[in-house]
Amino acid sequence: MTFGANLCDDVWAPFATSVTTACVSAILCVVTAPGNLLICWAIIKDPNGDLKSSFNYLILNLAIADCFIGVVTEPVFVWYHSSEAIKYEVLELRWLVYMSYFVTSTASILSIVALSTDRYLALTSTTIRRISSKKAAIVSIAIWFFSGGLPFLYFVVGFYTLAFIYANIAIIMTTVLLAFYFIRIVQRLTAHEKLMRAVLRRGDQRKGLSMEKKATKSFFRILFFFFVCSFPSCVMIYVINLCETCSCDIIHWFRDLQYLSVLVNSACNQFLYAWRMRSFRRAFSRIHPILGLQKRSAVANSSSGTDSKHCLQDGFEMK
């Protein structure tokens, strides 16, 4: 197969491939859409009055991107691949699938980069360094501008070449950046621990170190899960573009599986970010008690100090 050539676009995908993709997309839609809609509602309505921060605005942008995946991209996948399974004439409409996938997935990945950058600045600086609310809005607009423009390369270079560009720019560079952030955070945390052993620290400083450790564990989970979902996608995109002996059946399987691996990551973002934060769980409990904390936990949180609240509300918070 010639690099980037769309040699299998006029060949029907295997029935099993189409049915599998349609079913998994339907399941992911049920997981992705409701949770992210709730996150958007919680931030916009803000029942506790403590979600107005630059970090939470970036979470809102991520939730909007993942919400679009749940209400647009995944339903399009279900429709297209269901039609493909019964050989309904939809091949000429594949651009809808490609465009919706690249726009929403790029926005989701870039939002993760923005969130991680904000946390990196907050956790590695000796002074308060955060992305301001104004800058968060500018970053969000820039993310959607870039995400809306990149997919139009499809009409110039075709799907497989664009997927190769996407894998190298959006996925690999994001993985490298997150790994760099994590290493730098671990280095700072190690140095901080050594300093604490040499100098007697106050209780609030020890508490701050403990919170940094929790934040670092959360960051590691985000990096690990992103890698687990993205690495197979990159491998399959490379195989699609470089394998000269692969049959169209293999190309179709890899094409759909690399879709799904990225969409799984988008479905789980809400559980790696907002659903792990106490401020969001309090907001969810205000919306409906079953969504938030138990009463005992809520009382414990309300009795915590003001400094602890402000420190927690803008970062990776643990249960």
Tab-separated table of C-alpha atoms in Angstrom:
chain	number	residue	atom	x	y	z
A	1	MET	CA	0.000	0.000	0.000
A	2	THR	CA	1.328	3.419	-0.975
A	3	PHE	CA	1.832	5.762	1.970
A	4	GLY	CA	-1.322	7.745	2.674
A	5	ALA	CA	-3.282	6.265	-0.214
A	6	ASN	CA	-6.989	5.686	0.403
A	7	LEU	CA	-6.910	2.363	-1.441
A	8	CYS	CA	-9.623	0.746	0.693
A	9	ASP	CA	-12.134	3.591	0.742
A	10	ASP	CA	-14.237	1.936	-1.983
A	11	VAL	CA	-14.163	-1.465	-0.292
A	12	TRP	CA	-16.857	-2.400	2.211
A	13	ALA	CA	-15.620	-3.109	5.708
A	14	PRO	CA	-16.225	-6.624	7.085
A	15	PHE	CA	-19.640	-7.069	8.687
A	16	ALA	CA	-18.052	-7.910	12.065
A	17	THR	CA	-15.941	-4.747	11.953
A	18	SER	CA	-18.936	-2.491	11.303
A	19	VAL	CA	-21.124	-4.137	13.954
A	20	THR	CA	-18.358	-4.051	16.577
A	21	THR	CA	-17.643	-0.375	15.949
A	22	ALA	CA	-21.333	0.552	16.012
A	23	CYS	CA	-21.980	-1.340	19.288
A	24	VAL	CA	-18.899	-0.016	21.110
A	25	SER	CA	-19.670	3.526	19.924
A	26	ALA	CA	-23.222	3.223	21.278
A	27	ILE	CA	-21.912	2.098	24.675
A	28	LEU	CA	-19.349	4.907	24.768
A	29	CYS	CA	-22.067	7.412	23.871
A	30	VAL	CA	-24.094	6.362	26.924
A	31	VAL	CA	-20.995	6.778	29.127
A	32	THR	CA	-19.595	9.972	27.591
A	33	ALA	CA	-22.585	12.241	27.046
A	34	PRO	CA	-24.486	12.281	30.403
A	35	GLY	CA	-21.446	12.725	32.653
A	36	ASN	CA	-19.942	15.549	30.623
A	37	LEU	CA	-23.301	17.302	30.293
A	38	LEU	CA	-23.562	17.185	34.079
A	39	ILE	CA	-20.063	18.655	34.445
A	40	CYS	CA	-20.941	21.518	32.081
A	41	TRP	CA	-24.169	22.149	33.972
A	42	ALA	CA	-22.385	22.119	37.347
A	43	ILE	CA	-19.783	24.690	36.251
A	44	ILE	CA	-22.272	26.983	34.513
A	45	LYS	CA	-24.872	26.788	37.285
A	46	ASP	CA	-22.208	26.620	40.028
A	47	PRO	CA	-24.518	25.733	42.941
A	48	ASN	CA	-21.707	26.022	45.522
A	49	GLY	CA	-20.217	29.218	44.183
A	50	ASP	CA	-16.682	27.751	44.239
A	51	LEU	CA	-16.235	26.472	40.685
A	52	LYS	CA	-15.339	29.826	39.115
A	53	SER	CA	-11.635	29.330	38.504
A	54	SER	CA	-9.334	29.160	35.502
A	55	PHE	CA	-8.652	25.474	36.100
A	56	ASN	CA	-12.365	24.674	36.178
A	57	TYR	CA	-12.907	26.726	33.012
A	58	LEU	CA	-10.348	24.492	31.319
A	59	ILE	CA	-12.222	21.479	32.686
A	60	LEU	CA	-15.375	23.005	31.184
A	61	ASN	CA	-13.646	23.198	27.812
A	62	LEU	CA	-12.583	19.549	28.098
A	63	ALA	CA	-16.114	18.563	29.133
A	64	ILE	CA	-17.579	20.454	26.149
A	65	ALA	CA	-15.168	18.704	23.768
A	66	ASP	CA	-15.971	15.278	25.244
A	67	CYS	CA	-19.658	16.168	25.301
A	68	PHE	CA	-19.531	16.830	21.549
A	69	ILE	CA	-17.896	13.440	21.157
A	70	GLY	CA	-20.784	11.869	23.094
A	71	VAL	CA	-23.643	13.688	21.350
A	72	VAL	CA	-22.187	14.093	17.832
A	73	THR	CA	-19.178	11.924	16.991
A	74	GLU	CA	-20.246	8.660	18.609
A	75	PRO	CA	-23.864	8.830	17.320
A	76	VAL	CA	-22.443	9.514	13.839
A	77	PHE	CA	-20.264	6.433	14.269
A	78	VAL	CA	-23.287	4.356	15.291
A	79	TRP	CA	-25.308	5.545	12.287
A	80	TYR	CA	-22.490	5.216	9.761
A	81	HIS	CA	-21.212	1.798	10.814
A	82	SER	CA	-24.718	0.381	11.256
A	83	SER	CA	-25.470	1.500	7.712
A	84	GLU	CA	-22.131	0.117	6.577
A	85	ALA	CA	-22.979	-3.266	8.105
A	86	ILE	CA	-26.126	-3.608	5.975
A	87	LYS	CA	-24.342	-2.244	2.874
A	88	TYR	CA	-26.470	0.892	2.796
A	89	GLU	CA	-24.975	3.524	0.485
A	90	VAL	CA	-23.007	5.661	2.955
A	91	LEU	CA	-19.461	5.468	1.611
A	92	GLU	CA	-19.748	8.922	0.080
A	93	LEU	CA	-20.654	10.326	3.514
A	94	ARG	CA	-17.575	9.013	5.302
A	95	TRP	CA	-16.266	12.583	5.477
A	96	LEU	CA	-18.867	13.228	8.211
A	97	VAL	CA	-17.264	10.516	10.312
A	98	TYR	CA	-13.742	11.760	9.696
A	99	MET	CA	-14.501	15.437	10.287
A	100	SER	CA	-16.479	14.915	13.506
A	101	TYR	CA	-13.796	12.554	14.832
A	102	PHE	CA	-10.841	14.827	14.163
A	103	VAL	CA	-12.525	18.045	15.351
A	104	THR	CA	-13.770	16.700	18.686
A	105	SER	CA	-10.811	14.418	19.453
A	106	THR	CA	-8.279	17.160	18.742
A	107	ALA	CA	-10.187	19.571	21.003
A	108	SER	CA	-10.289	16.952	23.758
A	109	ILE	CA	-6.556	16.171	23.578
A	110	LEU	CA	-5.538	19.842	23.450
A	111	SER	CA	-7.770	20.524	26.472
A	112	ILE	CA	-5.872	17.826	28.370
A	113	VAL	CA	-2.633	19.588	27.408
A	114	ALA	CA	-3.986	22.913	28.716
A	115	LEU	CA	-5.130	21.354	32.003
A	116	SER	CA	-1.818	19.570	32.469
A	117	THR	CA	0.119	22.765	31.755
A	118	ASP	CA	-1.885	24.604	34.405
A	119	ARG	CA	-1.170	21.880	36.960
A	120	TYR	CA	2.489	21.735	35.972
A	121	LEU	CA	2.882	25.461	36.613
A	122	ALA	CA	1.037	25.216	39.938
A	123	LEU	CA	2.967	22.201	41.236
A	124	THR	CA	6.500	23.112	40.162
A	125	SER	CA	6.611	26.814	41.026
A	126	THR	CA	7.587	28.304	44.378
A	127	THR	CA	5.159	31.159	43.664
A	128	ILE	CA	1.557	31.095	42.526
A	129	ARG	CA	1.639	30.445	38.794
A	130	ARG	CA	-1.654	29.585	37.188
A	131	ILE	CA	-3.326	30.289	33.899
A	132	SER	CA	-5.634	33.252	34.573
A	133	SER	CA	-9.339	33.082	33.741
A	134	LYS	CA	-8.812	35.439	30.806
A	135	LYS	CA	-5.957	33.340	29.475
A	136	ALA	CA	-8.026	30.194	30.022
A	137	ALA	CA	-10.746	31.677	27.795
A	138	ILE	CA	-8.178	32.618	25.138
A	139	VAL	CA	-6.627	29.148	25.289
A	140	SER	CA	-10.065	27.525	24.944
A	141	ILE	CA	-10.883	29.635	21.888
A	142	ALA	CA	-7.493	28.831	20.347
A	143	ILE	CA	-8.076	25.106	20.961
A	144	TRP	CA	-11.379	25.149	19.095
A	145	PHE	CA	-9.946	27.317	16.308
A	146	PHE	CA	-7.100	24.859	15.719
A	147	SER	CA	-9.350	21.807	16.155
A	148	GLY	CA	-11.841	23.175	13.648
A	149	GLY	CA	-9.143	23.953	11.076
A	150	LEU	CA	-6.941	20.843	11.202
A	151	PRO	CA	-9.573	18.360	9.909
A	152	PHE	CA	-9.981	20.290	6.643
A	153	LEU	CA	-6.622	18.816	5.635
A	154	TYR	CA	-8.671	15.663	5.000
A	155	PHE	CA	-9.953	17.149	1.747
A	156	VAL	CA	-6.342	17.792	0.687
A	157	VAL	CA	-4.332	14.777	1.863
A	158	GLY	CA	-6.989	12.127	2.562
A	159	PHE	CA	-7.873	10.262	5.732
A	160	TYR	CA	-4.836	8.041	6.226
A	161	THR	CA	-2.267	10.808	5.768
A	162	LEU	CA	-4.251	13.081	8.080
A	163	ALA	CA	-4.475	10.269	10.641
A	164	PHE	CA	-0.683	9.926	10.438
A	165	ILE	CA	-0.243	13.683	10.983
A	166	TYR	CA	-2.751	13.538	13.852
A	167	ALA	CA	-0.920	10.635	15.491
A	168	ASN	CA	2.415	12.458	15.418
A	169	ILE	CA	1.252	15.957	16.326
A	170	ALA	CA	-1.704	15.441	18.645
A	171	ILE	CA	-1.034	12.078	20.262
A	172	ILE	CA	2.736	11.518	20.367
A	173	MET	CA	3.617	15.128	21.209
A	174	THR	CA	0.951	15.170	23.934
A	175	THR	CA	2.300	11.952	25.434
A	176	VAL	CA	5.863	13.332	25.423
A	177	LEU	CA	4.710	16.603	26.990
A	178	LEU	CA	2.736	14.860	29.736
A	179	ALA	CA	5.704	12.605	30.453
A	180	PHE	CA	7.974	15.657	30.733
A	181	TYR	CA	5.529	17.355	33.110
A	182	PHE	CA	5.302	14.242	35.262
A	183	ILE	CA	9.092	13.803	35.477
A	184	ARG	CA	9.584	17.452	36.449
A	185	ILE	CA	6.853	17.229	39.096
A	186	VAL	CA	8.402	14.066	40.561
A	187	GLN	CA	11.828	15.740	40.625
A	188	ARG	CA	10.422	18.747	42.468
A	189	LEU	CA	8.552	16.538	44.922
A	190	THR	CA	11.699	14.507	45.635
A	191	ALA	CA	13.708	17.677	46.270
A	192	HIS	CA	10.949	18.998	48.533
A	193	GLU	CA	10.932	15.782	50.567
A	194	LYS	CA	14.707	15.968	51.073
A	195	LEU	CA	14.370	19.547	52.262
A	196	MET	CA	11.668	18.537	54.730
A	197	ARG	CA	13.895	15.858	56.221
A	198	ALA	CA	16.632	18.438	56.814
A	199	VAL	CA	14.415	21.169	58.216
A	200	LEU	CA	11.561	20.815	60.694
A	201	ARG	CA	8.385	21.827	58.918
A	202	ARG	CA	5.097	23.088	60.230
A	203	GLY	CA	1.964	20.979	60.029
A	204	ASP	CA	0.422	22.990	57.195
A	205	GLN	CA	3.577	22.565	55.093
A	206	ARG	CA	3.539	18.819	55.672
A	207	LYS	CA	-0.087	18.863	54.625
A	208	GLY	CA	0.865	20.757	51.468
A	209	LEU	CA	3.445	18.091	50.618
A	210	SER	CA	0.851	15.379	51.136
A	211	MET	CA	-1.499	17.179	48.754
A	212	GLU	CA	1.310	17.451	46.187
A	213	LYS	CA	1.820	13.701	46.411
A	214	LYS	CA	-1.867	13.106	45.786
A	215	ALA	CA	-1.818	15.496	42.845
A	216	THR	CA	1.227	13.695	41.442
A	217	LYS	CA	-0.547	10.333	41.693
A	218	SER	CA	-3.519	11.819	39.844
A	219	PHE	CA	-1.193	13.182	37.179
A	220	PHE	CA	0.381	9.742	36.791
A	221	ARG	CA	-3.041	8.142	36.307
A	222	ILE	CA	-3.867	10.687	33.606
A	223	LEU	CA	-0.542	10.099	31.835
A	224	PHE	CA	-0.821	6.302	32.135
A	225	PHE	CA	-4.398	6.131	30.876
A	226	PHE	CA	-3.691	8.519	28.001
A	227	PHE	CA	-0.716	6.361	26.982
A	228	VAL	CA	-2.684	3.105	27.254
A	229	CYS	CA	-5.425	4.478	24.991
A	230	SER	CA	-3.231	6.432	22.574
A	231	PHE	CA	-0.296	4.074	22.002
A	232	PRO	CA	-2.389	1.374	20.250
A	233	SER	CA	-3.979	4.082	18.110
A	234	CYS	CA	-0.552	5.339	16.985
A	235	VAL	CA	0.685	1.816	16.239
A	236	MET	CA	-2.376	1.054	14.117
A	237	ILE	CA	-2.087	4.341	12.205
A	238	TYR	CA	1.550	3.562	11.418
A	239	VAL	CA	0.613	0.062	10.255
A	240	ILE	CA	-2.183	1.443	8.076
A	241	ASN	CA	0.168	3.873	6.351
A	242	LEU	CA	3.321	1.748	6.112
A	243	CYS	CA	2.127	-1.833	5.640
A	244	GLU	CA	2.354	-2.765	1.958
A	245	THR	CA	0.972	-6.280	2.318
A	246	CYS	CA	-2.020	-5.626	4.605
A	247	SER	CA	-5.408	-6.579	3.243
A	248	CYS	CA	-8.340	-4.178	3.221
A	249	ASP	CA	-9.946	-6.218	6.018
A	250	ILE	CA	-6.965	-5.467	8.262
A	251	ILE	CA	-6.965	-1.824	7.218
A	252	HIS	CA	-10.668	-1.499	8.117
A	253	TRP	CA	-10.200	-3.207	11.477
A	254	PHE	CA	-7.256	-1.010	12.371
A	255	ARG	CA	-9.040	2.098	11.096
A	256	ASP	CA	-12.002	1.504	13.416
A	257	LEU	CA	-10.003	0.278	16.409
A	258	GLN	CA	-7.766	3.361	16.367
A	259	TYR	CA	-10.968	5.447	16.412
A	260	LEU	CA	-12.308	3.579	19.396
A	261	SER	CA	-9.099	3.673	21.445
A	262	VAL	CA	-9.123	7.491	21.320
A	263	LEU	CA	-12.855	7.650	22.074
A	264	VAL	CA	-12.388	5.420	25.142
A	265	ASN	CA	-9.943	7.975	26.515
A	266	SER	CA	-12.493	10.760	25.969
A	267	ALA	CA	-15.188	8.721	27.714
A	268	CYS	CA	-12.960	8.318	30.786
A	269	ASN	CA	-11.653	11.907	31.041
A	270	GLN	CA	-14.576	12.894	33.249
A	271	PHE	CA	-13.584	10.257	35.833
A	272	LEU	CA	-9.925	11.325	35.769
A	273	TYR	CA	-10.738	15.014	36.269
A	274	ALA	CA	-14.058	16.412	37.538
A	275	TRP	CA	-15.469	13.325	39.263
A	276	ARG	CA	-12.316	13.078	41.416
A	277	MET	CA	-12.554	16.671	42.650
A	278	ARG	CA	-14.313	17.460	45.921
A	279	SER	CA	-15.632	20.802	44.683
A	280	PHE	CA	-17.368	19.054	41.773
A	281	ARG	CA	-18.753	16.274	43.945
A	282	ARG	CA	-20.214	18.921	46.250
A	283	ALA	CA	-21.768	20.622	43.215
A	284	PHE	CA	-23.168	17.295	41.996
A	285	SER	CA	-24.642	16.595	45.436
A	286	ARG	CA	-26.436	19.944	45.277
A	287	ILE	CA	-27.871	19.003	41.892
A	288	HIS	CA	-28.917	15.581	43.214
A	289	PRO	CA	-27.757	13.877	46.465
A	290	ILE	CA	-27.092	10.551	44.783
A	291	LEU	CA	-24.474	12.179	42.517
A	292	GLY	CA	-22.292	13.694	45.218
A	293	LEU	CA	-20.756	12.975	48.560
A	294	GLN	CA	-22.351	11.186	51.424
A	295	LYS	CA	-23.641	13.437	54.173
A	296	ARG	CA	-20.800	12.493	56.487
A	297	SER	CA	-18.181	13.457	53.888
A	298	ALA	CA	-19.961	16.709	53.141
A	299	VAL	CA	-19.873	17.666	56.808
A	300	ALA	CA	-16.174	16.834	56.986
A	301	ASN	CA	-15.453	18.975	53.952
A	302	SER	CA	-17.463	21.944	55.244
A	303	SER	CA	-15.489	21.910	58.469
A	304	SER	CA	-12.088	22.077	56.754
A	305	GLY	CA	-10.037	25.269	56.824
A	306	THR	CA	-10.349	28.109	54.347
A	307	ASP	CA	-6.750	27.770	53.127
A	308	SER	CA	-7.214	24.093	52.474
A	309	LYS	CA	-10.392	24.789	50.509
A	310	HIS	CA	-8.734	27.337	48.249
A	311	CYS	CA	-5.747	25.056	47.712
A	312	LEU	CA	-7.943	22.109	46.811
A	313	GLN	CA	-10.530	23.740	44.612
A	314	ASP	CA	-8.183	24.486	41.716
A	315	GLY	CA	-6.279	21.210	41.481
A	316	PHE	CA	-6.442	17.441	41.258
A	317	GLU	CA	-8.401	16.506	44.357
A	318	MET	CA	-8.609	13.016	45.731
A	319	LYS	CA	-11.468	11.124	47.312
